[in-house]
Short mmCIF file of C-alpha atoms and ligand atoms in Angstrom, two decimals:
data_model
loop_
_atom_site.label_atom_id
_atom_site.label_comp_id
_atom_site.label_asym_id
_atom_site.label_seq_id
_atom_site.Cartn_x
_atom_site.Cartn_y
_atom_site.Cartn_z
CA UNK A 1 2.43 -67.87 -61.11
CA UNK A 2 -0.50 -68.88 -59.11
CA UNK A 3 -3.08 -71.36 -60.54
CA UNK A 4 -5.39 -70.11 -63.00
CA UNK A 5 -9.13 -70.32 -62.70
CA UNK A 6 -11.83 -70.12 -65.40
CA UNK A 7 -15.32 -69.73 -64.58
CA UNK A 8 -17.60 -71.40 -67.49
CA UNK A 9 -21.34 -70.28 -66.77
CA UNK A 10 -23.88 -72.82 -68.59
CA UNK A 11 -22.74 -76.41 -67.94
CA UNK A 12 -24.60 -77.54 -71.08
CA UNK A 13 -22.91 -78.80 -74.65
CA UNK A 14 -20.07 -75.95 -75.34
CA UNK A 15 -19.57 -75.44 -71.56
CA UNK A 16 -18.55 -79.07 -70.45
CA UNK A 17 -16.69 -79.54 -73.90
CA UNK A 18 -14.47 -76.22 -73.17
CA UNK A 19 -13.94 -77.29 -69.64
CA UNK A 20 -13.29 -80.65 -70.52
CA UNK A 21 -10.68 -79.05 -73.07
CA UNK A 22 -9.36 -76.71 -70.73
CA UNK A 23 -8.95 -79.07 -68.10
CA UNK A 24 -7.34 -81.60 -70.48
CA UNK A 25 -4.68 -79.46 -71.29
CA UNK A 26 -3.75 -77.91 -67.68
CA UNK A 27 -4.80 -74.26 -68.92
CA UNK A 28 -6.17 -73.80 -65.10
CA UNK A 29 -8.73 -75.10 -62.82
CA UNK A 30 -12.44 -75.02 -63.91
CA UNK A 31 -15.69 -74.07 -62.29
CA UNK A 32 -18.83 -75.17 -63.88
CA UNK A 33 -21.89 -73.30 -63.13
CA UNK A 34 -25.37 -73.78 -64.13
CA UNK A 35 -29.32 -72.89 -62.30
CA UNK A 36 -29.90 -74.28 -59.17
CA UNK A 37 -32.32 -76.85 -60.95
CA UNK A 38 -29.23 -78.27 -63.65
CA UNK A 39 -26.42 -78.69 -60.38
CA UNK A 40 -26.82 -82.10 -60.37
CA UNK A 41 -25.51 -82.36 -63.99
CA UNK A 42 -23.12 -79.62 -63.99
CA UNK A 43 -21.36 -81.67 -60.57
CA UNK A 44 -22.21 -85.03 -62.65
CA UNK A 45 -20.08 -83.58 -65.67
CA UNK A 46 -17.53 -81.96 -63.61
CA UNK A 47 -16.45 -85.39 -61.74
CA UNK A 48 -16.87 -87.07 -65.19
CA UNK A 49 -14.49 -85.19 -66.21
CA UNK A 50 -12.29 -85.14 -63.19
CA UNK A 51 -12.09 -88.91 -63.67
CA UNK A 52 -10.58 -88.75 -66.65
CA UNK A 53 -7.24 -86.96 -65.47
CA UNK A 54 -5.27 -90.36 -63.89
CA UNK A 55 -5.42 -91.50 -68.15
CA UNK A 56 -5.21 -88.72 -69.76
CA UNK A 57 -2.64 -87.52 -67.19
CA UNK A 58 -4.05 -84.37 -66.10
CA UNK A 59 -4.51 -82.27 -62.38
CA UNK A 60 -6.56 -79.99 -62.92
CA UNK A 61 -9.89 -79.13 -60.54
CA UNK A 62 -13.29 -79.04 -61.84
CA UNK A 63 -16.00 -77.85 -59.75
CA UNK A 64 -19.37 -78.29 -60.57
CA UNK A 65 -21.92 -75.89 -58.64
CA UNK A 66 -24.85 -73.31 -58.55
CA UNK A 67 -23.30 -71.35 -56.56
CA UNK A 68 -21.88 -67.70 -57.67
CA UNK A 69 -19.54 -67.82 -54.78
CA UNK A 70 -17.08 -70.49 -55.94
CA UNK A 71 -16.44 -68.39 -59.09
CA UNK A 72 -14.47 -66.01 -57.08
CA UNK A 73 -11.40 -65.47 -58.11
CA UNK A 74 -11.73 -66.52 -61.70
CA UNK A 75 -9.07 -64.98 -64.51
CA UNK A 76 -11.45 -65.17 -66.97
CA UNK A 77 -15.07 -65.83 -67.00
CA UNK A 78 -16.81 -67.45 -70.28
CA UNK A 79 -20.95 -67.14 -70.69
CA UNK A 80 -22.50 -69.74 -72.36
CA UNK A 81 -25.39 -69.84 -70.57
CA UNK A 82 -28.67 -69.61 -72.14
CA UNK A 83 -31.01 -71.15 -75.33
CA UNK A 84 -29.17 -72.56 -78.06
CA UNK A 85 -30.63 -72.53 -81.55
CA UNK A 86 -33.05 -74.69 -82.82
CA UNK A 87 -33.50 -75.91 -86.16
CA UNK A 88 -35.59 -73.57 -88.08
CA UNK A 89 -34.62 -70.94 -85.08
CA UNK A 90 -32.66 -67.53 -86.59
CA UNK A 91 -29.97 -65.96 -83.65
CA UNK A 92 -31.71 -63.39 -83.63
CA UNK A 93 -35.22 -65.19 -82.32
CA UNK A 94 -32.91 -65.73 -78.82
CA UNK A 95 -32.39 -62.19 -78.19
CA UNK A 96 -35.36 -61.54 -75.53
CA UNK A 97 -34.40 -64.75 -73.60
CA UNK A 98 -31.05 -64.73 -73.71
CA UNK A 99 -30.22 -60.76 -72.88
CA UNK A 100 -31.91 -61.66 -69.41
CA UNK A 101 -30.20 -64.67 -68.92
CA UNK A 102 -26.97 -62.00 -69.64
CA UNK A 103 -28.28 -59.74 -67.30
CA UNK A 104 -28.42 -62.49 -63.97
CA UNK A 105 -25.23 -64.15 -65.07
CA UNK A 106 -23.56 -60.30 -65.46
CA UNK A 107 -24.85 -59.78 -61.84
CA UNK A 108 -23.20 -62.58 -60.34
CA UNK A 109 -19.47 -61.96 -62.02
CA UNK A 110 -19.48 -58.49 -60.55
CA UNK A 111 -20.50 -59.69 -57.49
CA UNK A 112 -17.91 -62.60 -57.50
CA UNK A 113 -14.90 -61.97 -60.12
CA UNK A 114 -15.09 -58.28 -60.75
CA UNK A 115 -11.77 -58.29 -62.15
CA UNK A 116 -12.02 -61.12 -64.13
CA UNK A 117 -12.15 -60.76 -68.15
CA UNK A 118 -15.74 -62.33 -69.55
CA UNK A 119 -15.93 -63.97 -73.32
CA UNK A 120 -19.20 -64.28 -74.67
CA UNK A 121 -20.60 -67.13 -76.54
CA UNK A 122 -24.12 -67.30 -76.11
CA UNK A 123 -26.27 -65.91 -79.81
CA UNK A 124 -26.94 -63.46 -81.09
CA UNK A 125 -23.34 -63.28 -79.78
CA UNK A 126 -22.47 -60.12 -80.86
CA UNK A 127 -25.54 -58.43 -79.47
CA UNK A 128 -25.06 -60.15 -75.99
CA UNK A 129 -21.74 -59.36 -76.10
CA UNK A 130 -23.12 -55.28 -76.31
CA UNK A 131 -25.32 -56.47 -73.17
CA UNK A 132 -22.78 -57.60 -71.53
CA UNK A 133 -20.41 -54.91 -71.79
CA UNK A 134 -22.98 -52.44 -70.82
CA UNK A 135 -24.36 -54.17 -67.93
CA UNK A 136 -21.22 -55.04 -66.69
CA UNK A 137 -19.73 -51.49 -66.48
CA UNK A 138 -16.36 -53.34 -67.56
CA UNK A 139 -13.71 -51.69 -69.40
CA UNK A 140 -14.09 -52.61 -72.76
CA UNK A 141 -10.60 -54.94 -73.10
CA UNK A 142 -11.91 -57.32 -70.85
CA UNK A 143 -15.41 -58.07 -72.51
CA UNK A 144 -15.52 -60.19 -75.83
CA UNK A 145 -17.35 -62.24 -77.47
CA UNK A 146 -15.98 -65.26 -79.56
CA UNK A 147 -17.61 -65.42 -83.12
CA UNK A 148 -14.59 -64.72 -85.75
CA UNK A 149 -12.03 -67.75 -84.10
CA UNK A 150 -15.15 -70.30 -85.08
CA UNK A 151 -16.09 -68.79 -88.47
CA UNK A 152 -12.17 -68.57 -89.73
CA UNK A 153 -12.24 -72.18 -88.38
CA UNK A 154 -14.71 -73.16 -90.38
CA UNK A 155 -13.37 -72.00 -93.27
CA UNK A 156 -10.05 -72.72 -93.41
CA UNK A 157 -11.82 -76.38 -92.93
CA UNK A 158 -13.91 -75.99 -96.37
CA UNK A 159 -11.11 -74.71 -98.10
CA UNK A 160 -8.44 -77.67 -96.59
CA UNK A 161 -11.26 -80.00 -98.15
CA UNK A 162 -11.76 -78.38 -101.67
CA UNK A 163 -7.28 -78.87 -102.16
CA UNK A 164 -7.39 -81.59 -99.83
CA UNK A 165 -4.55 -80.13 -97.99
CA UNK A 166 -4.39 -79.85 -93.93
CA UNK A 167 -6.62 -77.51 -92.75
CA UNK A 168 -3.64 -76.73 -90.28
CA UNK A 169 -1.66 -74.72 -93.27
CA UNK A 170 -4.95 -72.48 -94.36
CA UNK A 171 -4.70 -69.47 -92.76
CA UNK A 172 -7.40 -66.56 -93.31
CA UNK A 173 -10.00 -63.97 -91.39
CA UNK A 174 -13.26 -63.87 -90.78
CA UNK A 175 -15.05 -60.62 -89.76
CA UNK A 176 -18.08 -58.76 -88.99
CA UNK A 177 -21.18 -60.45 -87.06
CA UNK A 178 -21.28 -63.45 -86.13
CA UNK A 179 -24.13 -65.01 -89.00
CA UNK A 180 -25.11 -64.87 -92.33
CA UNK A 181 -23.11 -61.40 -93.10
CA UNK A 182 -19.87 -62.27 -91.63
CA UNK A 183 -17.17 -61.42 -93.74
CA UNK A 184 -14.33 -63.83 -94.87
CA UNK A 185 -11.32 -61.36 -96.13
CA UNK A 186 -9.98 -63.50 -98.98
CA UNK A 187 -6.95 -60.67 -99.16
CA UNK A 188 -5.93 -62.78 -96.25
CA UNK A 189 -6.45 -66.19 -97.00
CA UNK A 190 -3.36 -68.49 -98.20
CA UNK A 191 -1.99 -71.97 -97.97
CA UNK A 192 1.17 -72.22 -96.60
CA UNK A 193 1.77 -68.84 -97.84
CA UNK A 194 0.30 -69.11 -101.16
CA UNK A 195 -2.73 -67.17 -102.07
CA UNK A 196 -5.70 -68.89 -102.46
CA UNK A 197 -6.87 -67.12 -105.27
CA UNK A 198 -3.85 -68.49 -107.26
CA UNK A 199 -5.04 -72.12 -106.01
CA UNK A 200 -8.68 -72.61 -106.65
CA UNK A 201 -10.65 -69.99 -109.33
CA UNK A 202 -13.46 -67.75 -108.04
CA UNK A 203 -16.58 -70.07 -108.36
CA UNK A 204 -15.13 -72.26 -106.04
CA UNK A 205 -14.03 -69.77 -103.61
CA UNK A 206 -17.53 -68.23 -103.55
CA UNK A 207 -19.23 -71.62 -102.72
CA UNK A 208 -16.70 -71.92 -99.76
CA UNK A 209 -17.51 -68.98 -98.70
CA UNK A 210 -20.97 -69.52 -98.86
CA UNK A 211 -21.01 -72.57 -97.03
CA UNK A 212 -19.10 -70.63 -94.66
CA UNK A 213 -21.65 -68.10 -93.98
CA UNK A 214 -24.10 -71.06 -93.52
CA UNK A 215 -21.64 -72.95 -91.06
CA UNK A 216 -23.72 -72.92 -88.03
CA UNK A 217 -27.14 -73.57 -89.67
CA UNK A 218 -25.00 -77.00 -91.29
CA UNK A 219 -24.69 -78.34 -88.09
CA UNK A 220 -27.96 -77.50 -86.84
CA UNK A 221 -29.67 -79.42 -89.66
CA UNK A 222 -27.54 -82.39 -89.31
CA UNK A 223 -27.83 -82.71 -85.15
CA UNK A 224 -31.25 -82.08 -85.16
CA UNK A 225 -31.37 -81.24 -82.14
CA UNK A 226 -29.18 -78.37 -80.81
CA UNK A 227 -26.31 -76.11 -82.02
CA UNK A 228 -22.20 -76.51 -83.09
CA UNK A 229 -20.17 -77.32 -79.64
CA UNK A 230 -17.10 -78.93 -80.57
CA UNK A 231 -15.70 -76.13 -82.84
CA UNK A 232 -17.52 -73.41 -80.68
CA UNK A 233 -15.87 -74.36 -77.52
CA UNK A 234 -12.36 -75.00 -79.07
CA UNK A 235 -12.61 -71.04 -80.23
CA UNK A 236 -13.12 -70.32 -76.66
CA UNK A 237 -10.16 -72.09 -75.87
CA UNK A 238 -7.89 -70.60 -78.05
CA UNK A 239 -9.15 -66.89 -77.06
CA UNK A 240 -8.75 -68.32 -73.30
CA UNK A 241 -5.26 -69.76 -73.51
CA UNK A 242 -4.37 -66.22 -75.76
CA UNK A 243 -4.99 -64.38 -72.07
CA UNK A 244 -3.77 -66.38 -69.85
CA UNK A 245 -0.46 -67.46 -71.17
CA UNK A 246 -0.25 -63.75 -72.64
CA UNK A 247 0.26 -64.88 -76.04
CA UNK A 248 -0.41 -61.66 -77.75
CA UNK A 249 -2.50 -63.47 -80.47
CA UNK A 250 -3.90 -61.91 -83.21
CA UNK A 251 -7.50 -63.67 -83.54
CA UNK A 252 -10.60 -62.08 -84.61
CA UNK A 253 -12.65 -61.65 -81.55
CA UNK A 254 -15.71 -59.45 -80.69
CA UNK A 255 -14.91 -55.95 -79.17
CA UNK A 256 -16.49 -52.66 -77.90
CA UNK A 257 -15.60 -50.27 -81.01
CA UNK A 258 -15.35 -46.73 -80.70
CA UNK A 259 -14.42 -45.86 -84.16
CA UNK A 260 -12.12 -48.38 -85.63
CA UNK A 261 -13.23 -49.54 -89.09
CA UNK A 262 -15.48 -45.95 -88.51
CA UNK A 263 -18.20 -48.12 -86.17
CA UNK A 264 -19.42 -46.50 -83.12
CA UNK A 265 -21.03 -47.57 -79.51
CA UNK A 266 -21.38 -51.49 -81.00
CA UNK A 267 -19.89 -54.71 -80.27
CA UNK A 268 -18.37 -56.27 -83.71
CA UNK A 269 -16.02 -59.17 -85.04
CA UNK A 270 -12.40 -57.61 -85.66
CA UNK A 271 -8.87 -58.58 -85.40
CA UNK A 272 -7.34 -58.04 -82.24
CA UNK A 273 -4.50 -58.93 -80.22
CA UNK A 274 -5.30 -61.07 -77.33
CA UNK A 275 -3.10 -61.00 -74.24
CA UNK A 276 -2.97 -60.76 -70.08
CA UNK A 277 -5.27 -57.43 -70.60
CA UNK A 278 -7.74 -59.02 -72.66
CA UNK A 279 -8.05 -57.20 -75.94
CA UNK A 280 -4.98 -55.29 -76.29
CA UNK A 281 -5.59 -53.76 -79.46
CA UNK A 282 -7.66 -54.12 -82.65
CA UNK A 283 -6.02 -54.24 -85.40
CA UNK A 284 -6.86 -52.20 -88.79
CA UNK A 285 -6.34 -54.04 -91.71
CA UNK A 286 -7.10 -52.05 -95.17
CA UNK A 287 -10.25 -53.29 -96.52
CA UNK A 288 -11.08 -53.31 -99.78
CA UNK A 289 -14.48 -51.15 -101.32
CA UNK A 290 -15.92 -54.72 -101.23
CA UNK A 291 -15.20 -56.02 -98.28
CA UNK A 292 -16.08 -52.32 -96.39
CA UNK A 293 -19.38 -52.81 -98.13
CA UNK A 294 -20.01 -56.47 -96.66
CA UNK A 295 -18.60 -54.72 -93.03
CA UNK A 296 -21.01 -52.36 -93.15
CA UNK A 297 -24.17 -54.74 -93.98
CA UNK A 298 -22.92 -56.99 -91.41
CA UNK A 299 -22.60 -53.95 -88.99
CA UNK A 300 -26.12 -52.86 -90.04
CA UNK A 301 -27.41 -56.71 -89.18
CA UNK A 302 -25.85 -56.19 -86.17
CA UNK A 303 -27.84 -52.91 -85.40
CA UNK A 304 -31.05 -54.21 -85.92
CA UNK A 305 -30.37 -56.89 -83.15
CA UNK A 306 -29.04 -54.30 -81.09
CA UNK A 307 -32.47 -52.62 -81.26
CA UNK A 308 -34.02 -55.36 -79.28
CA UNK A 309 -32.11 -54.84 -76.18
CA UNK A 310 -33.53 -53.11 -73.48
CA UNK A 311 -30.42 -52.47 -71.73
CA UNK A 312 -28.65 -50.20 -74.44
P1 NAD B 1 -26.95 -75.82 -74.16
O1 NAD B 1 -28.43 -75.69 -74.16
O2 NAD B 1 -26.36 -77.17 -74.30
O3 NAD B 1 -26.37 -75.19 -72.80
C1 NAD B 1 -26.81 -73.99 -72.27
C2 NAD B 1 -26.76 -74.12 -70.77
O4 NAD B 1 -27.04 -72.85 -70.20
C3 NAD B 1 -27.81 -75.11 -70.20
O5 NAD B 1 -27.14 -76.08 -69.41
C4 NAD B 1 -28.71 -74.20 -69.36
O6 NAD B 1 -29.22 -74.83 -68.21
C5 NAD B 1 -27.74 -73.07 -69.01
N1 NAD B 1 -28.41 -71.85 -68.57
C6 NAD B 1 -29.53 -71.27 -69.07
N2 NAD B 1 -29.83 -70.17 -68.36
C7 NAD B 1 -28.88 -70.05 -67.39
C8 NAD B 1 -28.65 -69.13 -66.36
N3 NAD B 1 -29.47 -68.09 -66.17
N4 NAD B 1 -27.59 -69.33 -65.55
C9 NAD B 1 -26.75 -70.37 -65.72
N5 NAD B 1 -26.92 -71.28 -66.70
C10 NAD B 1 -27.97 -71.13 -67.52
O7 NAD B 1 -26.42 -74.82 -75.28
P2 NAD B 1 -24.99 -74.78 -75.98
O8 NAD B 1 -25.01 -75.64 -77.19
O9 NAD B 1 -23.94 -75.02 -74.96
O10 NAD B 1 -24.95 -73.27 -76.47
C11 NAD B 1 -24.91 -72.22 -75.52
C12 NAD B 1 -25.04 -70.85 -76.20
O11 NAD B 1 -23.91 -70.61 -77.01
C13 NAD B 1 -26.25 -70.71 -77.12
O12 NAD B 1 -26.77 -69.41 -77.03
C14 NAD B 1 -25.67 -70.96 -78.50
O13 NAD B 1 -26.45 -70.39 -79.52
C15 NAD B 1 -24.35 -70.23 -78.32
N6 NAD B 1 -23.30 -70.61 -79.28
C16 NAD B 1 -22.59 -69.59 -79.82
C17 NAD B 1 -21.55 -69.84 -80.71
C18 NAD B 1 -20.73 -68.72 -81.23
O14 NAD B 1 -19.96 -68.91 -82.15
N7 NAD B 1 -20.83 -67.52 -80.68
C19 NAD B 1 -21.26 -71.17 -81.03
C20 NAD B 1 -21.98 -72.20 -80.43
C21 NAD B 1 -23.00 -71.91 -79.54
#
C-alpha cells in the first residue's frame, strides 16, 4: 500500500495535537494547513513536530503550508479550521463565521483532493458538517463530522471515576448533536460487560450524564481561554485510523441521514461503521420511547442551527 496522507486544515490547538498524534503513531504523512497570515506557525509546528520522530522513533512527513496545492492527494481530509468557543460563547454563536470559513476550506479540497473523505470538527459541528456535505457535492459516506467518539469518551471517563475502574473497560454510546441534547444510550453502557445500571443506582447515573452533556463547557471554564483539544483530536484519530486501516469500526460519527432513526435531509450523531469507504453503514439500534424522545429534541436543536445556514 502506498503511503497515506491526511490533510488537517486549521493548524491551531486540535489540528497540531491530531497531527502530532497521527504522526506519532505512523498512521500516514501529515499536511498542516492554515491562512496565508498563520504559515509561519503551522511550518513552526510542523518541524516541531518533525523533530520529535529520531526519540519517539517515528518517519512520518509533516508539512506545514498555506498552500491548497500540497493537500493533493490526501486520503482523508479533517476541517478544523475556524473560531473555537469562548467562555460564555454557545456553538451555536459560531455558525455565521464558521459556515464561511467551511465554504473556502470546501473550495480548496475539491479543487485539490476531490476524492478524499473530509471529517468535520469545527462547532456547531453538526451544522457544518450539513455545510459541508452540501457544498462539497460529496457522496454522503465520505463527509462526517466527529462529535459522538468525544462525547462517549467523555463519559465512559465520568463513569471510570464514579467505580474507580479503568475508563478502558466502560464501554457505551453517545448520540444525537453534538451539545447540550446529545444523548448517552445507557441500554448500552457496561463495565466489562456488566450493566451499569446494576453498578451505580440512578441518581448517580443522571449526574454523569449530566456532566456529560456539559463536557465541553467544563473545559472551557477551566482553560479560560479556548476549547477541549486533547480529547477532540484523539476522536479524530480514532475515526481516521477506522478508514484508513479499514477497520470497520462501529463509532458514533456524524452522517448525512436520509431516513434512518426517521430523520431527513440533516447531518446527525449515529452509530456507524467506519471503513476504506468512509461511512459504510449506520447502524439502527432500537431506542427506547425515552431515548427517541431525547433524539428527537436533539434533532430539533439541530434544526434550528441548520436554519442559519445560507447554503442549505
Ligand atoms: P484554534 O483557534 O486553536 O484553531 C483554529 C485554527 O483555524 C486557527 O489556527 C485558525 O488560524 C485556523 N483557521 C481559521 N480560519 C481558517 C481558514 N479559513 N482556513 C484555514 N485555517 C483557518 O481552535 P481549536 O481549539 O483547534 O478548535 C477548532 C474548531 O474545532 C472550533 O470550531 C472548535 O469549536 C471545534 N471543536 C469541535 C469539537 C467537536 O467535538 N466537534 C471539539 C473540539 C473543538
Amino acid at each position: 500500500m502506498s503511503k497515506r496522507k491526511i490533510a488537517i486544515i486549521g493548524a491551531g490547538h486540535t489540528g497540531a495535537t491530531l497531527a502530532f498524534i497521527v504522526a506519532e503513531r505512523a498512521l500516514a504523512d501529515v499536511v498542516l494547513l492554515d491562512q496565508p497570515h498563520n504559515e509561519k506557525p503551522a511550518k513552526g509546528k510542523a518541524l516541531d513536530i518533525s523533530e520529535s520522530g529520531p526519540i519517539l522513533n517515528f518517519n512520518s512527513k509533516i508539512k506545514g503550508t498555506s498552500d491548497y496545492q500540497d493537500i493533493t492527494g490526501a486520503d482523508i481530509v479533517v476541517i478544523t479550521a475556524g473560531a473555537a468557543r469562548k467562555p460564555g460563547m454557545s456553538r451555536d454563536d459560531l455558525i455565521q463565521i464558521n459556515e464561511g470559513v467551511m465554504a473556502q476550506v470546501t473550495d480548496g479540497i475539491k479543487t485539490y483532493a476531490p476524492d478524499s473523505t473530509i471529517i468535520v470538527l469545527t462547532n456547531p459541528v453538526d451544522a457544518m458538517t450539513y455545510a459541508v456535505y452540501k457544498l462539497s457535492g460529496f457522496p454522503k459516506n465520505r463527509v462526517l463530522g466527529q462529535s459522538g467518539v468525544l462525547d462517549t469518551a467523555r463519559y465512559r471517563t465520568f463513569v471510570s471515576e464514579v467505580l474507580n475502574v479503568a475508563q478502558t473497560d466502560v464501554t457505551g454510546l453517545v448520540l444525537g448533536g453534538h451539545g447540550d441534547t446529545m444523548v448517552p444510550l445507557l441500554s448500552t453502557t457496561t463495565v466489562g460487560g456488566v450493566p451499569l445500571t446494576e453498578l451505580l443506582e440512578q441518581e448517580k447515573i443522571d449526574a454523569i450524564i449530566d456532566r456529560t452533556r456539559k463536557g465541553g463547557a467544563e473545559i472551557v471554564g477551566l482553560l479560560g481561554n479556548g476549547s477541549a483539544y486533547y480529547a477532540p483530536a484523539a476522536a479524530i484519530y480514532e475515526m481516521a485510523a477506522a478508514i484508513l486501516k479499514d477497520e470497520k469500526r462501529l463509532l458514533p460519527s456524524i452522517t448525512y441521514l436520509e431516513g434512518e432513526y426517521g430523520f431527513n435531509d440533516i447531518c446527525l450523531g449515529v452509530p456507524t461503521i467506519l471503513g476504506e469507504n468512509g461511512v459504510e453503514q449506520v447502524v439502527e439500534t432500537t431506542l427506547n420511547d425515552d431515548e427517541k424522545a431525547q433524539l428527537q429534541a436533539s434533532a430539533d436543536a439541530v434544526e434550528e442551527v441548520k436554519k442559519a445556514l445560507k447554503n442549505k
